[in-house]
Coordinates of C-alpha atoms in Angstrom, one line a residue:
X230 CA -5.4 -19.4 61.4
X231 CA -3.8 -17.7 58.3
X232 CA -5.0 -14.1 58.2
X233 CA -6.6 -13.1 54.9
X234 CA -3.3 -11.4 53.6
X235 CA -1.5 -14.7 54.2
X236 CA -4.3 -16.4 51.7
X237 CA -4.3 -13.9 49.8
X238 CA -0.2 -14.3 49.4
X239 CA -0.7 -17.7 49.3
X240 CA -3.1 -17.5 46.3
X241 CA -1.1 -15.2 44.3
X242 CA 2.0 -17.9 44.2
X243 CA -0.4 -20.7 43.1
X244 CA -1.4 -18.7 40.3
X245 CA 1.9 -17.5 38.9
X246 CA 3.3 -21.3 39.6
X247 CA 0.6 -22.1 37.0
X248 CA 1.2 -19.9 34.8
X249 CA 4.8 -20.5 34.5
X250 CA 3.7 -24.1 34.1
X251 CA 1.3 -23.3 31.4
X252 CA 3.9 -21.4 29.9
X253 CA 7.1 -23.9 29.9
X254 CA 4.5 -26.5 28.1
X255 CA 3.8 -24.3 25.8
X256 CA 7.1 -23.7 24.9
X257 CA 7.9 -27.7 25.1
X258 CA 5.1 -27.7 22.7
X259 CA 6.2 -25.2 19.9
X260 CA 9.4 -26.8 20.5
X261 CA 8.4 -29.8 18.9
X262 CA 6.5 -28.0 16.2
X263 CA 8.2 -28.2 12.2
X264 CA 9.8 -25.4 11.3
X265 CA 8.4 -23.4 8.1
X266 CA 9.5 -24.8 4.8
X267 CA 11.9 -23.2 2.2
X268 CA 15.1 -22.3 1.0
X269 CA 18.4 -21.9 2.4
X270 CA 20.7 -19.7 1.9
X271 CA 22.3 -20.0 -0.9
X272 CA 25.2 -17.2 -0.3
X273 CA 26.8 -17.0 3.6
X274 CA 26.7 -13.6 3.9
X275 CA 23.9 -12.8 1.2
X276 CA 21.3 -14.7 2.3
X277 CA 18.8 -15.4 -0.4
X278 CA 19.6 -11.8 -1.6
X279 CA 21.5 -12.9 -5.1
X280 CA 18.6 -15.3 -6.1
X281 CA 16.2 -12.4 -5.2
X282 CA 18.2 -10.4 -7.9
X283 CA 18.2 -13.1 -10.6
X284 CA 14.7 -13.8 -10.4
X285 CA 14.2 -10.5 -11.5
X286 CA 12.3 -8.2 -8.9
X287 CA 11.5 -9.4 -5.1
X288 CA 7.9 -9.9 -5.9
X289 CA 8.7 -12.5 -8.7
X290 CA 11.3 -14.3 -6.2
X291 CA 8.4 -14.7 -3.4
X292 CA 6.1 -16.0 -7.0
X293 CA 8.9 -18.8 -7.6
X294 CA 9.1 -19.5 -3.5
X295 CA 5.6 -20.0 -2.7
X296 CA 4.9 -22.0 -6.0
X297 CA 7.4 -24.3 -4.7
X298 CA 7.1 -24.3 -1.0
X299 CA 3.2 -23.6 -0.2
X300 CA 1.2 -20.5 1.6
X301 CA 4.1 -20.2 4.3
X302 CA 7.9 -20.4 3.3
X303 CA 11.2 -19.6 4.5
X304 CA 14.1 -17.9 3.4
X305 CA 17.1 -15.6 4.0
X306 CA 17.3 -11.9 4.3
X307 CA 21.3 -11.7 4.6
X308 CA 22.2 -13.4 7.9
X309 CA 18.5 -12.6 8.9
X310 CA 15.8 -15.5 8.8
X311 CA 12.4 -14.4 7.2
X312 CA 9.3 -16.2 6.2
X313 CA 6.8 -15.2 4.0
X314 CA 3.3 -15.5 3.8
X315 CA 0.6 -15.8 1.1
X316 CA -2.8 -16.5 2.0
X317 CA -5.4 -14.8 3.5
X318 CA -5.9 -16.9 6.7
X319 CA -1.7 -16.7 7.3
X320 CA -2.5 -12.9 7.3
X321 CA -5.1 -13.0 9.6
X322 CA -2.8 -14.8 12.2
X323 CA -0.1 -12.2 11.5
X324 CA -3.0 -9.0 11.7
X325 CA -1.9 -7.5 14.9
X326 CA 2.0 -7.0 14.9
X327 CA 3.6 -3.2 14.8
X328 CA 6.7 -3.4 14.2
X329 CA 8.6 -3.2 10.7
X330 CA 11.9 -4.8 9.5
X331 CA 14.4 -2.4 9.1
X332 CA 16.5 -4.5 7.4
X333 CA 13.9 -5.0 3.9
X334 CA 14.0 -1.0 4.0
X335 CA 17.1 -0.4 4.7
X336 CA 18.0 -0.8 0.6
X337 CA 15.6 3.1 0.7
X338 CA 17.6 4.3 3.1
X339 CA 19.1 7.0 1.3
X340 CA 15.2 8.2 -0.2
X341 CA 13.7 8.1 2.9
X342 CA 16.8 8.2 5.7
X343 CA 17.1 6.7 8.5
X344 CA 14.3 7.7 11.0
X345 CA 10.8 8.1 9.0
X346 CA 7.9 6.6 10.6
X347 CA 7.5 3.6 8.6
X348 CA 10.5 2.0 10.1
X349 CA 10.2 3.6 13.7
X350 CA 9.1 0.9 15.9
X351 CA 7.5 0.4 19.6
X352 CA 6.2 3.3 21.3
X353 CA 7.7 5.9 19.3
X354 CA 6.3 4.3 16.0
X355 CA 2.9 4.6 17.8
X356 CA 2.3 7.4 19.1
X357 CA 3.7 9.6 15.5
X358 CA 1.3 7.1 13.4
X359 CA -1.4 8.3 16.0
X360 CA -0.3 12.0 16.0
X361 CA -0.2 11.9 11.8
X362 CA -3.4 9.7 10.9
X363 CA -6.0 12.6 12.3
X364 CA -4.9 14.3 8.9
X365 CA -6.0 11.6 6.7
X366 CA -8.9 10.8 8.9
X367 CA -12.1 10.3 6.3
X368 CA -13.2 14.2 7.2
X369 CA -9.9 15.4 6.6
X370 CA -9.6 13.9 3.0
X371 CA -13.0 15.3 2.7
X372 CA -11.5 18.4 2.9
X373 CA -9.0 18.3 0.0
X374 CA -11.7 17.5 -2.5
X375 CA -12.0 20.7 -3.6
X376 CA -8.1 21.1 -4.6
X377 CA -7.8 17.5 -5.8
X378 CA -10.8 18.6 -8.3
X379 CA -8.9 21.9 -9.5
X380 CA -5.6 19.7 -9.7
X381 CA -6.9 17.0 -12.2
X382 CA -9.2 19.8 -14.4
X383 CA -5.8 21.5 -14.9
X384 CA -4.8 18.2 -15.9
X385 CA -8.0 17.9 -18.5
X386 CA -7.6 21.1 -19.6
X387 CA -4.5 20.4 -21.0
X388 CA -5.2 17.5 -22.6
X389 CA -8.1 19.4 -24.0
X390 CA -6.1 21.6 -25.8
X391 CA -4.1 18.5 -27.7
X392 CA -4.4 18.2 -31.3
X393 CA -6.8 15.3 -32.2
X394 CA -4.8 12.3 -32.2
X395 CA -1.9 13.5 -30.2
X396 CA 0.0 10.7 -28.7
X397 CA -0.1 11.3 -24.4
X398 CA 2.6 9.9 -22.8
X399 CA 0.7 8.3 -19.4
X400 CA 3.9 8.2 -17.2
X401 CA 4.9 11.8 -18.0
X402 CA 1.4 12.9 -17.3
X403 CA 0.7 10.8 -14.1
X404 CA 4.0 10.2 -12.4
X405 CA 3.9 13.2 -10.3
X406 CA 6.9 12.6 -8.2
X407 CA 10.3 12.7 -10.2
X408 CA 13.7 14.3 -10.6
X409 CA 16.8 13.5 -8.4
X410 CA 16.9 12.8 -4.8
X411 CA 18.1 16.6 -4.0
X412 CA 15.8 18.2 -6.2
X413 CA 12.8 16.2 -4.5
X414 CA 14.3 17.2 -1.0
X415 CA 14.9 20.7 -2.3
X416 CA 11.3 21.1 -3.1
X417 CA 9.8 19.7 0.1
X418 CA 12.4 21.8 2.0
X419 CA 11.1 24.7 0.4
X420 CA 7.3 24.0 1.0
X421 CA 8.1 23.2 4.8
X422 CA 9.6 26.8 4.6
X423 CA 6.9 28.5 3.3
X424 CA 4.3 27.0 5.5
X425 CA 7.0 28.3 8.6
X426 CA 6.1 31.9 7.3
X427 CA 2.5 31.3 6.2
X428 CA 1.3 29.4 9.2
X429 CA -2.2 28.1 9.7
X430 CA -4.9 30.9 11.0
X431 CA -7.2 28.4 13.2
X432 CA -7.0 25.2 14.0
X433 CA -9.1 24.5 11.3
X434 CA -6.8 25.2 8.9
X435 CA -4.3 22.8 10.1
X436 CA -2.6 19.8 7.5
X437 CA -0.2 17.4 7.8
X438 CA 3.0 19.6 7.4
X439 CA 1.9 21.4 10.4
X440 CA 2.5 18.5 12.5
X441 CA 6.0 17.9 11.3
X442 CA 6.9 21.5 11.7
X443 CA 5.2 21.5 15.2
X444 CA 6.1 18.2 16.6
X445 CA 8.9 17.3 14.5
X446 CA 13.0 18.0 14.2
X447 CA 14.4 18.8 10.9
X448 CA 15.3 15.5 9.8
X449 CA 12.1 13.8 10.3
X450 CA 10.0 16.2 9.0
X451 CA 12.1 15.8 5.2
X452 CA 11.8 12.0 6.2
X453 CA 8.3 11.8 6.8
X454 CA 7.1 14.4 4.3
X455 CA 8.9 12.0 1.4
X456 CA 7.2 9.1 2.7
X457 CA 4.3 10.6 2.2
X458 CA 4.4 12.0 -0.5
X459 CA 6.1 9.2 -2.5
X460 CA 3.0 7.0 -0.8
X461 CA 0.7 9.2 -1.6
X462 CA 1.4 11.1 -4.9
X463 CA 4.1 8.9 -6.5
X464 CA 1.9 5.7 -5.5
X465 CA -1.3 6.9 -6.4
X466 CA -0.2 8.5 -9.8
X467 CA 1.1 5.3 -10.8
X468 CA -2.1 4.0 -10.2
X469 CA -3.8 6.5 -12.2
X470 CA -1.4 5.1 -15.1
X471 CA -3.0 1.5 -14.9
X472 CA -6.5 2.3 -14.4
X473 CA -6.4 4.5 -17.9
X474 CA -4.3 1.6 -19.6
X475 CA -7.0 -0.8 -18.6
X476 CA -10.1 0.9 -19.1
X477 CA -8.1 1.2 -22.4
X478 CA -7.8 -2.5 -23.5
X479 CA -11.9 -3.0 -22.1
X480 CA -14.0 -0.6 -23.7
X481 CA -17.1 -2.0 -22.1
X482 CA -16.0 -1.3 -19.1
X483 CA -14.6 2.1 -20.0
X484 CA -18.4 3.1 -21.2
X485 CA -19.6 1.4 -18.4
X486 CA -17.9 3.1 -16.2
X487 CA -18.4 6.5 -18.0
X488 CA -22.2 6.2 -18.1
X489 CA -22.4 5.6 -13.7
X490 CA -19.9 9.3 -13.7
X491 CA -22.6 11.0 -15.8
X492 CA -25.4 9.7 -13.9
X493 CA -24.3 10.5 -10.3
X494 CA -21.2 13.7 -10.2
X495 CA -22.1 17.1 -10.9
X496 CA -19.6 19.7 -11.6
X497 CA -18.7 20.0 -8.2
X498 CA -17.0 16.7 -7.0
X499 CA -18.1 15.7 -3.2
X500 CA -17.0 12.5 -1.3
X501 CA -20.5 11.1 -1.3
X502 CA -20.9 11.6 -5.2
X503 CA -17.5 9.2 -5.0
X504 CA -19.6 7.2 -2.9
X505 CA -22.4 6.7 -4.7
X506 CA -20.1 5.7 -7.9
X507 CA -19.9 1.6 -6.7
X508 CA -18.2 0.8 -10.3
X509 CA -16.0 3.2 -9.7
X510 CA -14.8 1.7 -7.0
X511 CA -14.6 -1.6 -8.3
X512 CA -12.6 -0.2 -11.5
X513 CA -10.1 1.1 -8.9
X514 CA -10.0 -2.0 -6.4
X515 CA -9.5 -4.2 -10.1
X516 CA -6.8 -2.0 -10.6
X517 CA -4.8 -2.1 -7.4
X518 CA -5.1 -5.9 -7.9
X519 CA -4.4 -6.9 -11.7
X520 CA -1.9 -4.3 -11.8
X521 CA -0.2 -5.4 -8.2
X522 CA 0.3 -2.4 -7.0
X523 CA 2.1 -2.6 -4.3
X524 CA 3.4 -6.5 -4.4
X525 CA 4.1 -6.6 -0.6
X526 CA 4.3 -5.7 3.0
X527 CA 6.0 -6.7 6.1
X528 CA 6.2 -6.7 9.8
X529 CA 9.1 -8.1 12.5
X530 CA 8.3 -10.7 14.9
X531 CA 10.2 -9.7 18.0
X532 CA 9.4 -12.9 20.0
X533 CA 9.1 -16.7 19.4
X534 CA 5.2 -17.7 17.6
X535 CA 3.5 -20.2 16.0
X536 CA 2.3 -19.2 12.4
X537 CA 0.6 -21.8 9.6
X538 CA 1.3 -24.2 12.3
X539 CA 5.1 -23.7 12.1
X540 CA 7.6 -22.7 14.8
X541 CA 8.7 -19.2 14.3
X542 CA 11.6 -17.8 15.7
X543 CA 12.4 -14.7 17.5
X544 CA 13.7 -12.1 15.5
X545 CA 11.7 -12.9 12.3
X546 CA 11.7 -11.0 9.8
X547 CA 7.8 -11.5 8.1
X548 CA 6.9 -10.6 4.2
X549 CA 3.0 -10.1 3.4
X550 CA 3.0 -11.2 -0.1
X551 CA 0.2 -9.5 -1.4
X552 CA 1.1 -9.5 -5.1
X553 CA 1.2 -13.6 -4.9
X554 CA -2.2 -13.1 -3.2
X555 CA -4.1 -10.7 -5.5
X556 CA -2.9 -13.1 -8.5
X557 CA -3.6 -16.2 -6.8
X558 CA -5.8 -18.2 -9.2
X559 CA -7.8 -20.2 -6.5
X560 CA -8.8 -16.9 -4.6
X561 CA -8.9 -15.1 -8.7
X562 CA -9.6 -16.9 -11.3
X563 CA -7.5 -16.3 -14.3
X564 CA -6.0 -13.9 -12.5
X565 CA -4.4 -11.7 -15.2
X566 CA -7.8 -10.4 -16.8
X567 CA -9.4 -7.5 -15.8
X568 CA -12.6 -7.0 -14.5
X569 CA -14.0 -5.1 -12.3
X570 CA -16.7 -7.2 -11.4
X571 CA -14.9 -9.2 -9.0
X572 CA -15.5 -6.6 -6.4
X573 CA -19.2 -6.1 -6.8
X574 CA -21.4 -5.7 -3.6
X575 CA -22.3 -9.7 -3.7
X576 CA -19.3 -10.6 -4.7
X577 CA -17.3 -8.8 -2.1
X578 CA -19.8 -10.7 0.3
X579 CA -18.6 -13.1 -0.6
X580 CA -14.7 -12.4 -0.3
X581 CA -12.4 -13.5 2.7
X582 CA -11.5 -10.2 4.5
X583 CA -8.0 -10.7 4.2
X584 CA -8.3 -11.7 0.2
X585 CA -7.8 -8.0 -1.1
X586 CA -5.4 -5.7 1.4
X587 CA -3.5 -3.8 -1.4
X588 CA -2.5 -1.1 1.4
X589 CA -1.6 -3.4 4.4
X590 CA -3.6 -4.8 7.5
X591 CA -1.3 -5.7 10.1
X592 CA -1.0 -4.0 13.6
X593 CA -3.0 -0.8 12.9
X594 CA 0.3 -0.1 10.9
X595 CA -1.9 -0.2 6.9
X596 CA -0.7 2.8 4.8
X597 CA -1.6 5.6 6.5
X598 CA -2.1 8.4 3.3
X599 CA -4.9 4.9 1.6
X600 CA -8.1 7.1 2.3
X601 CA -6.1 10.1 0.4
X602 CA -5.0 7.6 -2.1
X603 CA -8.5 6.4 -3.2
X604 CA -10.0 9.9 -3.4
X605 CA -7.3 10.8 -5.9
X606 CA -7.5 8.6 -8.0
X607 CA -11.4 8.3 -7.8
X608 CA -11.9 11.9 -8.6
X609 CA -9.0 11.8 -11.4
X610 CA -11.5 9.2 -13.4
X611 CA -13.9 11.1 -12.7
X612 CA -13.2 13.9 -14.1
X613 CA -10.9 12.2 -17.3
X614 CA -13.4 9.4 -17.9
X615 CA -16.4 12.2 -18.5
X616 CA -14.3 14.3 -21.0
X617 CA -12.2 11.5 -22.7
X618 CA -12.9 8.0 -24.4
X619 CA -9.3 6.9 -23.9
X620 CA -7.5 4.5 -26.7
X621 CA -3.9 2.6 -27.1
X622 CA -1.7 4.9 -29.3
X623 CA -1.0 2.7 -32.5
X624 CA 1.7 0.0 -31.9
X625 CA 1.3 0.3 -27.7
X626 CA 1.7 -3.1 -26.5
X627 CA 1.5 -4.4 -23.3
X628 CA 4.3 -2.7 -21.2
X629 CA 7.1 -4.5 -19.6
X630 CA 6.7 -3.9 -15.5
X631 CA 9.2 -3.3 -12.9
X632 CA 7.7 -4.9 -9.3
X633 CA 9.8 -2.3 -6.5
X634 CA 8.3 -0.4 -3.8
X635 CA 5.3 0.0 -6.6
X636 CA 4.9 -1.8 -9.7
X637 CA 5.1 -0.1 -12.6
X638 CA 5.7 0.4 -16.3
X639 CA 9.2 -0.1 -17.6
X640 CA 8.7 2.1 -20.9
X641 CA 6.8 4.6 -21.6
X642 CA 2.7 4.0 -21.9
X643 CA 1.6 5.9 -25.3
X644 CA -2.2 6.8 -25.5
X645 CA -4.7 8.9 -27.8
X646 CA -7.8 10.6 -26.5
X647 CA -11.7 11.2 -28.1
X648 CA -13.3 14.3 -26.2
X649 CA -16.8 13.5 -25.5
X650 CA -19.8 15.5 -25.6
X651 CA -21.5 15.1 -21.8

């Protein structure tokens, strides 16, 4: 008789024999799978890169490739084979990947260097994602409401002391990060000092900087801090700048939006006032939309998959296309317009999950600074919207857009204000 080891041996084999089985057929089966549709390259060495440039922007070369090729397409990064995708079930299928391609940021190598966390993969990538997210953690951002408040009534204040009818210039007001790459580094550098000689007192008291400084070496605490700051300052300024421009060219939904603030924040600005705003909220999700924000995302397939039904290679790179998405007339019709509606309570019922991700979804890698994001620019309306009606300076047109790491206005955006009585 075989003794229970001997089975138990036995047993073991039979298993992993099946699984290798199961394994080789699957493999025999995505072998015979199409591979994705789409371009080739059009340069050797280049890729797809030169037809990226003559489209005009990356975001309107994925426009061009998905209206010709469908939800899923193919095309060259360099030497590097990438799809795209541009639907909200293809995200889905793509929701749990880490990992980043280095190679679509390596053209911000020189803002951001070579080692911030958005393109440090695996284990690494992990566990400084984990170590930075408890500071913008919902209770955290909670915490900066009271400087974010004292921040944008400076920034009332001095548009309360304008001369009636004096022209504002939106991207000088609202683009808070600018000036040359050494002067921005200069600046952090010096903050990261000062916090080195006025350390926190308690726990309590710790931020975000005092995990870089703790945790950290040199070059990825600059690294890190300019991601972000650029993500969260730069990003959400700019997003300030279309949310003003819109409510702008809708008035109804400027006095709409105006008479919900009155009703529900007091002078004192707390996140469940924010909550209790819902139009606000659907001002700001419109904007992020109409304005695509942040046209895309992407994540690196390390191993061979099966995507849209498509064979996908190892060592694919993958582009979330969210601009094509969030202007997608079959999920948005007319696309172009704004309103705010489109993201009220039934209609977000309504809404496939994946339909509306302007800060990511995939692999527990979405922006990590979005929570700090929306509080900014939620308690920026709500402070400007209460003291200003805001109107198109005479002759401001619709602005010419760049689509980069953020979308936004080529020239400058020229507006007048009307200071209202609350």
């Amino acid at each position: 008789m075989l003794c229970i080891t001997s089975v138990g041996l036995i047993f073991v084999v039979i298993l992993l024999v099946l699984v290798a089985l199961l394994i080789n057929k699957r493999s025999k089966d995505d072998s015979r799978l199409p591979s994705a549709p789409g371009m080739q390259p059009s340069d050797p060495t280049e890729g797809n890169l030169l037809d990226m440039g003559q489209a005009g922007s990356f975001h309107e070369f994925l426009i061009k490739l998905h209206s010709t090729y469908g939800p899923i397409a193919s095309f060259w990064w360099a030497t590097n084979y990438a799809i795209s995708l541009a639907s909200p079930e293809l995200f889905k299928e793509n929701s749990r990947t880490f990992d980043h391609s280095v190679e679509v940021y390596r053209w911000f190598e020189p803002l951001f260097g070579k080692n911030a966390v958005h393109v440090t993969n695996g284990p690494e990538g992990k566990k400084r994602r984990q170590a930075y997210d408890q500071y913008f953690s919902h209770d955290a951002v909670s915490g900066y409401y009271k400087i974010m408040q004292e921040v944008c009534t400076g920034m009332a204040d001095k548009w309360d002391g304008y001369p009636s009818g004096q022209h504002i210039d939106l991207k000088c007001d609202t683009m808070i990060v600018a000036g040359t790459r050494s002067e921005f580094y200069g600046s952090l550098s010096r903050a990261i000092e000062h916090r080195k000689q006025n350390p926190a007192k308690s726990p309590q008291e710790l931020i975000f900087v005092d995990e870089l400084i703790d945790n950290q070496p040199p070059d990825i605490q600059l690294s890190d801090a300019v991601t972000f700051c650029v993500g969260g300052f730069h990003t959400t300024g700019t997003a300030l700048l279309w949310a003003i421009y819109y409510l702008c060219n809708n008035e109804d939904v400027q006095e709409k939006l105006y008479r919900e603030l009155v009703e529900n924040i007091d002078d004192e600005i707390t996140p469940t006032d924010i909550a209790n705003c819902t139009y606000l909220k659907q001002v700001v999700d419109e904007t992020l939309r109409c304005s695509v924000l942040v046209p895309t995302a992407n994540r690196f397939e390390h191993k061979e998959c099966i995507m849209g039904g498509y064979a996908i290679p190892k060592n694919t790179i993958v582009i979330h296309a969210l601009g094509v998405v969030s202007q997608d007339e079959k999920l948005w019709p007319q696309p172009t317009k704004f309103d705010p509606d489109r993201f009220s309570p039934e209609a977000c019922k309504k809404m496939h999950h994946y339909a509306f991700q302007p800060f990511g979804f995939a692999g527990k890698r979405m922006c990590p600074g979005y929570r700090l994001g929306q509080a900014e620019i939620s308690v920026a309306l709500a402070i400007l919207c209460q003291r200003f009606k805001f109107h198109l300076a005479p002759g401001q047109g619709a602005p010419r857009v760049h689509h980069g790491l953020v979308t936004y206005p080529v020239e400058d955006v020229w507006i007048t204000i009307t200071k209202r009585n609350r």
